Amino acid sequence: MPAIKGTLHGHQGFLIFMRMLTRYGPFCRSCGIAACRDMSAKTLWQGWWGLLSLIITPGVLIGNLITRIRLGRLAEPIPGAPGVPAVPGRPVLRRAAALGLVIPVVVAAVIVWGVGRDPAYADVGSCVSVEGTENDPDVTVVDCGASDAMYVIVGKVEDTTDSAECVKFPGTVASYTEQQESRKLLLCLAENG
């Protein structure tokens, strides 16, 4: 004593399936913090290994953090209470399992990097490099100061692949079209420089 009722969760993501872990209170301050740190640390390195797990794991960690705050407000356990309070151990971010936070950061960085180079997400004024053949070009967004920045986007038209639309944009010397299912995109390109 004193103790509160609480629920702590853990999550294990596997490529195809996942598993939720649960510990129910009542918890005294020491036992609750120990359980929270244990469940959260394991979730940090086991929770990210599936597509749906990338969404569930942050929710589990936030839920545990809320319970951890409630546990931190309790007084130290009263000596002589039944049972021996657990030793909380090292904080979660001081454990090796905290390296599990690198996983979502790397995933997010790869997504941002890929989207940043995709011409479908480029704005007018962005520069592109073009490799490949005329029938199968490989267009990538690059910095306008880069040596391979051949063109600058002077016009972007959604829902069409008709390059005749580029006459509306002065300086157009080439066009790039992209169609994915019902989504169509036309980029009108002028020479960079």
PDB file of C-alpha atoms in Angstrom:
ATOM      1  CA  MET A   1       0.000   0.000   0.000  1.00  0.00           C
ATOM      2  CA  PRO A   2      -0.774   2.525  -1.310  1.00  0.00           C
ATOM      3  CA  ALA A   3      -1.801   0.973  -4.621  1.00  0.00           C
ATOM      4  CA  ILE A   4      -3.927   1.779  -7.673  1.00  0.00           C
ATOM      5  CA  LYS A   5      -5.792  -0.357 -10.135  1.00  0.00           C
ATOM      6  CA  GLY A   6      -4.193  -0.195 -13.528  1.00  0.00           C
ATOM      7  CA  THR A   7      -3.549  -2.110 -16.705  1.00  0.00           C
ATOM      8  CA  LEU A   8      -0.232  -2.267 -18.530  1.00  0.00           C
ATOM      9  CA  HIS A   9       0.138  -3.541 -22.072  1.00  0.00           C
ATOM     10  CA  GLY A  10       2.877  -4.945 -24.223  1.00  0.00           C
ATOM     11  CA  HIS A  11       2.879  -5.626 -27.929  1.00  0.00           C
ATOM     12  CA  GLN A  12       4.786  -8.117 -30.026  1.00  0.00           C
ATOM     13  CA  GLY A  13       4.582  -7.657 -33.758  1.00  0.00           C
ATOM     14  CA  PHE A  14       5.490 -10.455 -36.093  1.00  0.00           C
ATOM     15  CA  LEU A  15       5.519 -10.104 -39.865  1.00  0.00           C
ATOM     16  CA  ILE A  16       2.154 -11.823 -40.328  1.00  0.00           C
ATOM     17  CA  PHE A  17       0.514 -11.864 -36.894  1.00  0.00           C
ATOM     18  CA  MET A  18       0.849 -10.091 -33.554  1.00  0.00           C
ATOM     19  CA  ARG A  19       0.305 -10.635 -29.862  1.00  0.00           C
ATOM     20  CA  MET A  20      -0.957  -8.300 -27.143  1.00  0.00           C
ATOM     21  CA  LEU A  21       0.291  -8.779 -23.585  1.00  0.00           C
ATOM     22  CA  THR A  22      -1.553  -7.457 -20.523  1.00  0.00           C
ATOM     23  CA  ARG A  23      -0.802  -7.133 -16.804  1.00  0.00           C
ATOM     24  CA  TYR A  24      -3.573  -6.101 -14.449  1.00  0.00           C
ATOM     25  CA  GLY A  25      -3.063  -4.248 -11.123  1.00  0.00           C
ATOM     26  CA  PRO A  26      -3.469  -3.266  -8.341  1.00  0.00           C
ATOM     27  CA  PHE A  27       0.073  -1.948  -8.368  1.00  0.00           C
ATOM     28  CA  CYS A  28       2.044  -0.215  -5.663  1.00  0.00           C
ATOM     29  CA  ARG A  29       4.439   2.457  -6.873  1.00  0.00           C
ATOM     30  CA  SER A  30       7.537   0.227  -7.044  1.00  0.00           C
ATOM     31  CA  CYS A  31       5.846  -2.852  -8.530  1.00  0.00           C
ATOM     32  CA  GLY A  32       3.893  -0.782 -11.059  1.00  0.00           C
ATOM     33  CA  ILE A  33       6.920   1.149 -12.258  1.00  0.00           C
ATOM     34  CA  ALA A  34       8.920  -2.091 -12.565  1.00  0.00           C
ATOM     35  CA  ALA A  35       6.150  -3.749 -14.599  1.00  0.00           C
ATOM     36  CA  CYS A  36       5.638  -0.647 -16.743  1.00  0.00           C
ATOM     37  CA  ARG A  37       9.340  -0.371 -17.536  1.00  0.00           C
ATOM     38  CA  ASP A  38       9.546  -4.071 -18.358  1.00  0.00           C
ATOM     39  CA  MET A  39       6.475  -4.103 -20.635  1.00  0.00           C
ATOM     40  CA  SER A  40       7.441  -0.852 -22.383  1.00  0.00           C
ATOM     41  CA  ALA A  41      11.053  -1.898 -22.953  1.00  0.00           C
ATOM     42  CA  LYS A  42      10.008  -5.205 -24.494  1.00  0.00           C
ATOM     43  CA  THR A  43       7.456  -3.415 -26.677  1.00  0.00           C
ATOM     44  CA  LEU A  44      10.142  -0.999 -27.910  1.00  0.00           C
ATOM     45  CA  TRP A  45      12.119  -3.755 -29.564  1.00  0.00           C
ATOM     46  CA  GLN A  46       9.422  -6.379 -30.230  1.00  0.00           C
ATOM     47  CA  GLY A  47       6.502  -4.182 -31.227  1.00  0.00           C
ATOM     48  CA  TRP A  48       7.436  -2.791 -34.650  1.00  0.00           C
ATOM     49  CA  TRP A  49       7.719  -5.960 -36.747  1.00  0.00           C
ATOM     50  CA  GLY A  50       4.477  -5.811 -38.730  1.00  0.00           C
ATOM     51  CA  LEU A  51       2.508  -3.295 -40.752  1.00  0.00           C
ATOM     52  CA  LEU A  52      -0.371  -3.005 -38.285  1.00  0.00           C
ATOM     53  CA  SER A  53       2.117  -3.141 -35.410  1.00  0.00           C
ATOM     54  CA  LEU A  54       3.643   0.155 -36.590  1.00  0.00           C
ATOM     55  CA  ILE A  55       0.296   1.752 -35.702  1.00  0.00           C
ATOM     56  CA  ILE A  56      -0.486  -0.222 -32.524  1.00  0.00           C
ATOM     57  CA  THR A  57       2.913   0.066 -30.812  1.00  0.00           C
ATOM     58  CA  PRO A  58       2.837   3.861 -30.294  1.00  0.00           C
ATOM     59  CA  GLY A  59      -0.657   3.545 -28.759  1.00  0.00           C
ATOM     60  CA  VAL A  60       0.549   0.852 -26.354  1.00  0.00           C
ATOM     61  CA  LEU A  61       3.553   2.942 -25.323  1.00  0.00           C
ATOM     62  CA  ILE A  62       1.426   6.053 -24.764  1.00  0.00           C
ATOM     63  CA  GLY A  63      -1.083   4.050 -22.699  1.00  0.00           C
ATOM     64  CA  ASN A  64       1.742   2.714 -20.533  1.00  0.00           C
ATOM     65  CA  LEU A  65       3.141   6.220 -20.133  1.00  0.00           C
ATOM     66  CA  ILE A  66      -0.209   7.457 -18.805  1.00  0.00           C
ATOM     67  CA  THR A  67      -0.323   4.613 -16.276  1.00  0.00           C
ATOM     68  CA  ARG A  68       3.327   5.296 -15.370  1.00  0.00           C
ATOM     69  CA  ILE A  69       2.469   8.926 -14.565  1.00  0.00           C
ATOM     70  CA  ARG A  70      -0.342   7.765 -12.268  1.00  0.00           C
ATOM     71  CA  LEU A  71       2.029   5.326 -10.558  1.00  0.00           C
ATOM     72  CA  GLY A  72       4.637   8.049 -10.060  1.00  0.00           C
ATOM     73  CA  ARG A  73       2.141  10.079  -8.035  1.00  0.00           C
ATOM     74  CA  LEU A  74       1.822   7.328  -5.418  1.00  0.00           C
ATOM     75  CA  ALA A  75       3.816   7.429  -2.203  1.00  0.00           C
ATOM     76  CA  GLU A  76       6.513   4.825  -1.587  1.00  0.00           C
ATOM     77  CA  PRO A  77       5.120   1.469  -0.356  1.00  0.00           C
ATOM     78  CA  ILE A  78       4.546   1.279   3.381  1.00  0.00           C
ATOM     79  CA  PRO A  79       6.978  -1.105   5.102  1.00  0.00           C
ATOM     80  CA  GLY A  80       5.363  -4.237   6.451  1.00  0.00           C
ATOM     81  CA  ALA A  81       2.752  -4.437   3.694  1.00  0.00           C
ATOM     82  CA  PRO A  82       2.174  -7.919   2.312  1.00  0.00           C
ATOM     83  CA  GLY A  83       4.848  -8.889  -0.168  1.00  0.00           C
ATOM     84  CA  VAL A  84       8.147  -7.256  -1.017  1.00  0.00           C
ATOM     85  CA  PRO A  85       7.962  -4.394  -3.518  1.00  0.00           C
ATOM     86  CA  ALA A  86       9.754  -4.984  -6.800  1.00  0.00           C
ATOM     87  CA  VAL A  87      12.856  -3.018  -7.718  1.00  0.00           C
ATOM     88  CA  PRO A  88      11.892  -0.699 -10.621  1.00  0.00           C
ATOM     89  CA  GLY A  89      15.219  -1.139 -12.426  1.00  0.00           C
ATOM     90  CA  ARG A  90      16.690   1.248 -14.977  1.00  0.00           C
ATOM     91  CA  PRO A  91      14.414   3.693 -16.810  1.00  0.00           C
ATOM     92  CA  VAL A  92      13.234   2.516 -20.237  1.00  0.00           C
ATOM     93  CA  LEU A  93      15.358   4.959 -22.219  1.00  0.00           C
ATOM     94  CA  ARG A  94      18.493   3.772 -20.391  1.00  0.00           C
ATOM     95  CA  ARG A  95      18.008   0.154 -21.464  1.00  0.00           C
ATOM     96  CA  ALA A  96      19.316  -1.472 -24.621  1.00  0.00           C
ATOM     97  CA  ALA A  97      15.704  -2.002 -25.718  1.00  0.00           C
ATOM     98  CA  ALA A  98      15.430   1.775 -26.247  1.00  0.00           C
ATOM     99  CA  LEU A  99      17.359   1.222 -29.485  1.00  0.00           C
ATOM    100  CA  GLY A 100      14.019  -0.108 -30.748  1.00  0.00           C
ATOM    101  CA  LEU A 101      13.028   3.544 -31.221  1.00  0.00           C
ATOM    102  CA  VAL A 102      15.434   3.608 -34.164  1.00  0.00           C
ATOM    103  CA  ILE A 103      13.113   1.307 -36.139  1.00  0.00           C
ATOM    104  CA  PRO A 104      10.188   3.738 -36.647  1.00  0.00           C
ATOM    105  CA  VAL A 105      12.621   6.613 -37.213  1.00  0.00           C
ATOM    106  CA  VAL A 106      14.353   4.686 -40.015  1.00  0.00           C
ATOM    107  CA  VAL A 107      11.005   3.645 -41.547  1.00  0.00           C
ATOM    108  CA  ALA A 108       9.780   7.264 -41.481  1.00  0.00           C
ATOM    109  CA  ALA A 109      13.063   8.532 -42.976  1.00  0.00           C
ATOM    110  CA  VAL A 110      12.866   6.020 -45.844  1.00  0.00           C
ATOM    111  CA  ILE A 111       9.266   7.024 -46.588  1.00  0.00           C
ATOM    112  CA  VAL A 112      10.091  10.752 -46.510  1.00  0.00           C
ATOM    113  CA  TRP A 113      13.159  10.205 -48.697  1.00  0.00           C
ATOM    114  CA  GLY A 114      11.145   8.177 -51.219  1.00  0.00           C
ATOM    115  CA  VAL A 115       8.279  10.674 -51.355  1.00  0.00           C
ATOM    116  CA  GLY A 116      10.743  13.568 -51.660  1.00  0.00           C
ATOM    117  CA  ARG A 117      12.235  12.040 -54.800  1.00  0.00           C
ATOM    118  CA  ASP A 118       8.917  11.024 -56.385  1.00  0.00           C
ATOM    119  CA  PRO A 119       7.844  13.419 -59.173  1.00  0.00           C
ATOM    120  CA  ALA A 120       4.169  12.835 -58.302  1.00  0.00           C
ATOM    121  CA  TYR A 121       4.721  14.815 -55.087  1.00  0.00           C
ATOM    122  CA  ALA A 122       6.910  17.539 -56.620  1.00  0.00           C
ATOM    123  CA  ASP A 123       5.831  21.173 -56.742  1.00  0.00           C
ATOM    124  CA  VAL A 124       6.143  23.656 -59.572  1.00  0.00           C
ATOM    125  CA  GLY A 125       9.677  25.049 -59.387  1.00  0.00           C
ATOM    126  CA  SER A 126      11.229  21.714 -58.354  1.00  0.00           C
ATOM    127  CA  CYS A 127      13.978  20.283 -60.519  1.00  0.00           C
ATOM    128  CA  VAL A 128      14.201  16.776 -61.919  1.00  0.00           C
ATOM    129  CA  SER A 129      16.780  14.506 -63.456  1.00  0.00           C
ATOM    130  CA  VAL A 130      15.825  12.149 -66.253  1.00  0.00           C
ATOM    131  CA  GLU A 131      17.466   8.824 -66.991  1.00  0.00           C
ATOM    132  CA  GLY A 132      16.307   5.813 -68.952  1.00  0.00           C
ATOM    133  CA  THR A 133      14.715   5.785 -72.381  1.00  0.00           C
ATOM    134  CA  GLU A 134      12.114   8.047 -73.960  1.00  0.00           C
ATOM    135  CA  ASN A 135       9.476   5.325 -73.611  1.00  0.00           C
ATOM    136  CA  ASP A 136      10.526   4.392 -70.070  1.00  0.00           C
ATOM    137  CA  PRO A 137      12.021   7.452 -68.370  1.00  0.00           C
ATOM    138  CA  ASP A 138      13.221   7.412 -64.781  1.00  0.00           C
ATOM    139  CA  VAL A 139      12.361  10.865 -63.440  1.00  0.00           C
ATOM    140  CA  THR A 140      13.646  11.810 -59.987  1.00  0.00           C
ATOM    141  CA  VAL A 141      13.291  15.057 -58.031  1.00  0.00           C
ATOM    142  CA  VAL A 142      16.733  16.528 -57.283  1.00  0.00           C
ATOM    143  CA  ASP A 143      18.174  19.767 -55.923  1.00  0.00           C
ATOM    144  CA  CYS A 144      18.175  22.494 -58.604  1.00  0.00           C
ATOM    145  CA  GLY A 145      21.903  23.052 -58.043  1.00  0.00           C
ATOM    146  CA  ALA A 146      22.757  19.395 -58.680  1.00  0.00           C
ATOM    147  CA  SER A 147      24.731  18.560 -61.812  1.00  0.00           C
ATOM    148  CA  ASP A 148      22.033  16.143 -63.007  1.00  0.00           C
ATOM    149  CA  ALA A 149      19.147  18.657 -62.590  1.00  0.00           C
ATOM    150  CA  MET A 150      18.196  18.775 -66.262  1.00  0.00           C
ATOM    151  CA  TYR A 151      14.699  20.251 -66.052  1.00  0.00           C
ATOM    152  CA  VAL A 152      12.583  22.466 -63.834  1.00  0.00           C
ATOM    153  CA  ILE A 153       8.856  21.813 -63.441  1.00  0.00           C
ATOM    154  CA  VAL A 154       6.953  24.803 -64.845  1.00  0.00           C
ATOM    155  CA  GLY A 155       3.513  23.203 -64.820  1.00  0.00           C
ATOM    156  CA  LYS A 156       1.720  20.380 -63.051  1.00  0.00           C
ATOM    157  CA  VAL A 157      -1.672  19.181 -64.304  1.00  0.00           C
ATOM    158  CA  GLU A 158      -3.677  16.493 -62.518  1.00  0.00           C
ATOM    159  CA  ASP A 159      -6.154  14.103 -64.174  1.00  0.00           C
ATOM    160  CA  THR A 160      -4.590  14.189 -67.631  1.00  0.00           C
ATOM    161  CA  THR A 161      -1.712  12.705 -69.577  1.00  0.00           C
ATOM    162  CA  ASP A 162      -2.292  14.924 -72.652  1.00  0.00           C
ATOM    163  CA  SER A 163       1.028  16.724 -73.217  1.00  0.00           C
ATOM    164  CA  ALA A 164      -0.789  19.321 -75.363  1.00  0.00           C
ATOM    165  CA  GLU A 165      -1.810  20.915 -72.046  1.00  0.00           C
ATOM    166  CA  CYS A 166       1.789  22.102 -71.661  1.00  0.00           C
ATOM    167  CA  VAL A 167       1.278  24.900 -74.223  1.00  0.00           C
ATOM    168  CA  LYS A 168      -0.202  26.882 -71.303  1.00  0.00           C
ATOM    169  CA  PHE A 169       3.220  26.964 -69.626  1.00  0.00           C
ATOM    170  CA  PRO A 170       5.851  29.146 -71.350  1.00  0.00           C
ATOM    171  CA  GLY A 171       9.312  27.637 -71.726  1.00  0.00           C
ATOM    172  CA  THR A 172       8.124  24.029 -71.833  1.00  0.00           C
ATOM    173  CA  VAL A 173      10.541  21.832 -73.791  1.00  0.00           C
ATOM    174  CA  ALA A 174       9.469  18.392 -72.527  1.00  0.00           C
ATOM    175  CA  SER A 175       6.728  16.673 -70.606  1.00  0.00           C
ATOM    176  CA  TYR A 176       6.433  13.731 -68.274  1.00  0.00           C
ATOM    177  CA  THR A 177       3.246  11.727 -67.756  1.00  0.00           C
ATOM    178  CA  GLU A 178       2.389   9.209 -65.111  1.00  0.00           C
ATOM    179  CA  GLN A 179      -0.702   7.063 -64.724  1.00  0.00           C
ATOM    180  CA  GLN A 180      -1.416   4.764 -61.800  1.00  0.00           C
ATOM    181  CA  GLU A 181      -4.858   3.178 -62.004  1.00  0.00           C
ATOM    182  CA  SER A 182      -7.285   6.126 -62.293  1.00  0.00           C
ATOM    183  CA  ARG A 183      -4.751   8.754 -61.162  1.00  0.00           C
ATOM    184  CA  LYS A 184      -3.153  10.734 -63.991  1.00  0.00           C
ATOM    185  CA  LEU A 185      -0.385  13.326 -63.842  1.00  0.00           C
ATOM    186  CA  LEU A 186       1.282  15.597 -66.381  1.00  0.00           C
ATOM    187  CA  LEU A 187       4.457  17.535 -65.613  1.00  0.00           C
ATOM    188  CA  CYS A 188       5.543  20.274 -68.023  1.00  0.00           C
ATOM    189  CA  LEU A 189       9.310  20.713 -67.968  1.00  0.00           C
ATOM    190  CA  ALA A 190      11.590  23.590 -68.957  1.00  0.00           C
ATOM    191  CA  GLU A 191      15.355  23.480 -69.155  1.00  0.00           C
ATOM    192  CA  ASN A 192      17.077  24.158 -65.858  1.00  0.00           C
ATOM    193  CA  GLY A 193      19.369  27.135 -65.967  1.00  0.00           C
TER     194      GLY A 193
END
